[in-house]
mmCIF file of C-alpha atoms in Angstrom:
data_model
loop_
_atom_site.group_PDB
_atom_site.id
_atom_site.type_symbol
_atom_site.label_atom_id
_atom_site.label_comp_id
_atom_site.label_asym_id
_atom_site.label_seq_id
_atom_site.Cartn_x
_atom_site.Cartn_y
_atom_site.Cartn_z
ATOM 1 C CA MET W 41 4.636 11.762 13.527
ATOM 2 C CA SER W 42 8.418 12.064 13.986
ATOM 3 C CA MET W 43 9.932 8.752 13.004
ATOM 4 C CA SER W 44 13.463 7.629 13.677
ATOM 5 C CA THR W 45 13.853 5.316 10.672
ATOM 6 C CA PRO W 46 10.724 5.353 8.601
ATOM 7 C CA THR W 47 10.061 2.598 6.036
ATOM 8 C CA LYS W 48 9.128 3.375 2.453
ATOM 9 C CA GLU W 49 5.555 2.355 3.274
ATOM 10 C CA GLN W 50 5.367 4.797 6.266
ATOM 11 C CA ILE W 51 6.851 7.591 4.167
ATOM 12 C CA GLN W 52 4.424 6.886 1.325
ATOM 13 C CA ALA W 53 1.418 6.987 3.681
ATOM 14 C CA THR W 54 2.668 10.228 5.217
ATOM 15 C CA ALA W 55 3.595 11.880 1.939
ATOM 16 C CA GLY W 56 0.224 10.699 0.401
ATOM 17 C CA GLY W 57 -1.729 12.267 3.141
ATOM 18 C CA LEU W 58 0.200 15.490 2.934
ATOM 19 C CA LEU W 59 -0.030 15.577 -0.821
ATOM 20 C CA ALA W 60 -3.819 14.879 -0.748
ATOM 21 C CA ASN W 61 -4.292 17.837 1.688
ATOM 22 C CA LEU W 62 -2.221 20.148 -0.567
ATOM 23 C CA LEU W 63 -4.318 19.086 -3.647
ATOM 24 C CA GLY W 64 -7.672 19.083 -1.819
ATOM 25 C CA VAL W 65 -8.372 15.456 -2.541
ATOM 26 C CA GLU W 66 -8.710 12.224 -0.574
ATOM 27 C CA ALA W 67 -5.463 10.277 0.071
ATOM 28 C CA LYS W 68 -7.220 7.087 -1.321
ATOM 29 C CA ASP W 69 -7.574 8.912 -4.623
ATOM 30 C CA ILE W 70 -3.885 9.344 -5.194
ATOM 31 C CA ASP W 71 -2.323 6.689 -7.362
ATOM 32 C CA PRO W 72 1.152 6.159 -5.958
ATOM 33 C CA HIS W 73 2.450 5.196 -9.455
ATOM 34 C CA ALA W 74 0.855 8.134 -11.387
ATOM 35 C CA SER W 75 2.910 11.252 -12.228
ATOM 36 C CA LEU W 76 2.953 13.774 -9.394
ATOM 37 C CA PHE W 77 2.546 16.522 -11.942
ATOM 38 C CA GLY W 78 -0.539 15.043 -13.617
ATOM 39 C CA GLY W 79 -3.087 16.114 -11.006
ATOM 40 C CA GLY W 80 -2.397 19.799 -10.447
ATOM 41 C CA PHE W 81 0.869 19.369 -8.539
ATOM 42 C CA ASN W 82 3.392 22.109 -9.379
ATOM 43 C CA SER W 83 6.700 23.563 -8.109
ATOM 44 C CA ILE W 84 5.043 25.755 -5.435
ATOM 45 C CA LEU W 85 3.294 22.718 -3.951
ATOM 46 C CA ALA W 86 6.571 20.801 -4.226
ATOM 47 C CA VAL W 87 8.229 23.324 -1.922
ATOM 48 C CA GLN W 88 5.328 23.211 0.522
ATOM 49 C CA LEU W 89 5.327 19.397 0.417
ATOM 50 C CA ALA W 90 9.034 19.222 1.095
ATOM 51 C CA ALA W 91 8.699 21.575 4.053
ATOM 52 C CA GLN W 92 5.814 19.615 5.493
ATOM 53 C CA LEU W 93 7.734 16.273 5.053
ATOM 54 C CA THR W 94 10.802 17.777 6.724
ATOM 55 C CA GLU W 95 8.671 18.711 9.766
ATOM 56 C CA THR W 96 6.708 15.464 9.874
ATOM 57 C CA LEU W 97 9.492 13.014 9.066
ATOM 58 C CA GLY W 98 12.184 14.732 11.101
ATOM 59 C CA PHE W 99 14.843 14.847 8.416
ATOM 60 C CA ASP W 100 15.639 17.378 5.731
ATOM 61 C CA VAL W 101 13.557 16.883 2.588
ATOM 62 C CA ARG W 102 14.858 19.174 -0.199
ATOM 63 C CA PRO W 103 12.356 20.556 -2.737
ATOM 64 C CA ASP W 104 14.597 19.252 -5.554
ATOM 65 C CA VAL W 105 14.095 15.652 -4.418
ATOM 66 C CA VAL W 106 10.374 16.134 -4.627
ATOM 67 C CA LEU W 107 10.655 17.784 -8.068
ATOM 68 C CA ARG W 108 12.821 15.081 -9.473
ATOM 69 C CA SER W 109 10.410 12.294 -8.320
ATOM 70 C CA ASP W 110 8.146 10.925 -10.916
ATOM 71 C CA SER W 111 5.483 9.592 -8.617
ATOM 72 C CA LEU W 112 4.573 9.233 -4.990
ATOM 73 C CA ASP W 113 6.174 5.736 -5.045
ATOM 74 C CA GLY W 114 9.388 7.137 -6.449
ATOM 75 C CA LEU W 115 9.483 9.938 -3.887
ATOM 76 C CA SER W 116 8.839 7.449 -1.101
ATOM 77 C CA ALA W 117 11.715 5.263 -2.388
ATOM 78 C CA ALA W 118 14.051 8.276 -2.653
ATOM 79 C CA LEU W 119 13.225 9.463 0.899
ATOM 80 C CA ALA W 120 13.514 5.998 2.437
ATOM 81 C CA ALA W 121 17.049 5.824 0.927
ATOM 82 C CA GLN W 122 17.823 9.192 2.450
ATOM 83 C CA ALA W 123 16.371 8.444 5.869
#
């Protein structure tokens, strides 16, 4: 889904789908405002998510950005500002 200038909403939908896949849950079950680390997410998955986001979004997503984000909504906002 390579996007030239993705919106926060597009990033959130993409990241939510990738996160759901990594966690083995449905994307609709992920609360965008809940802590990323409350549902089994960890640093290893953060590195994997960053790599998948880099490939999907078409710009470099560093694992530390994922690790510093408190929620899917926060991550999406940080990445939209970076895009």
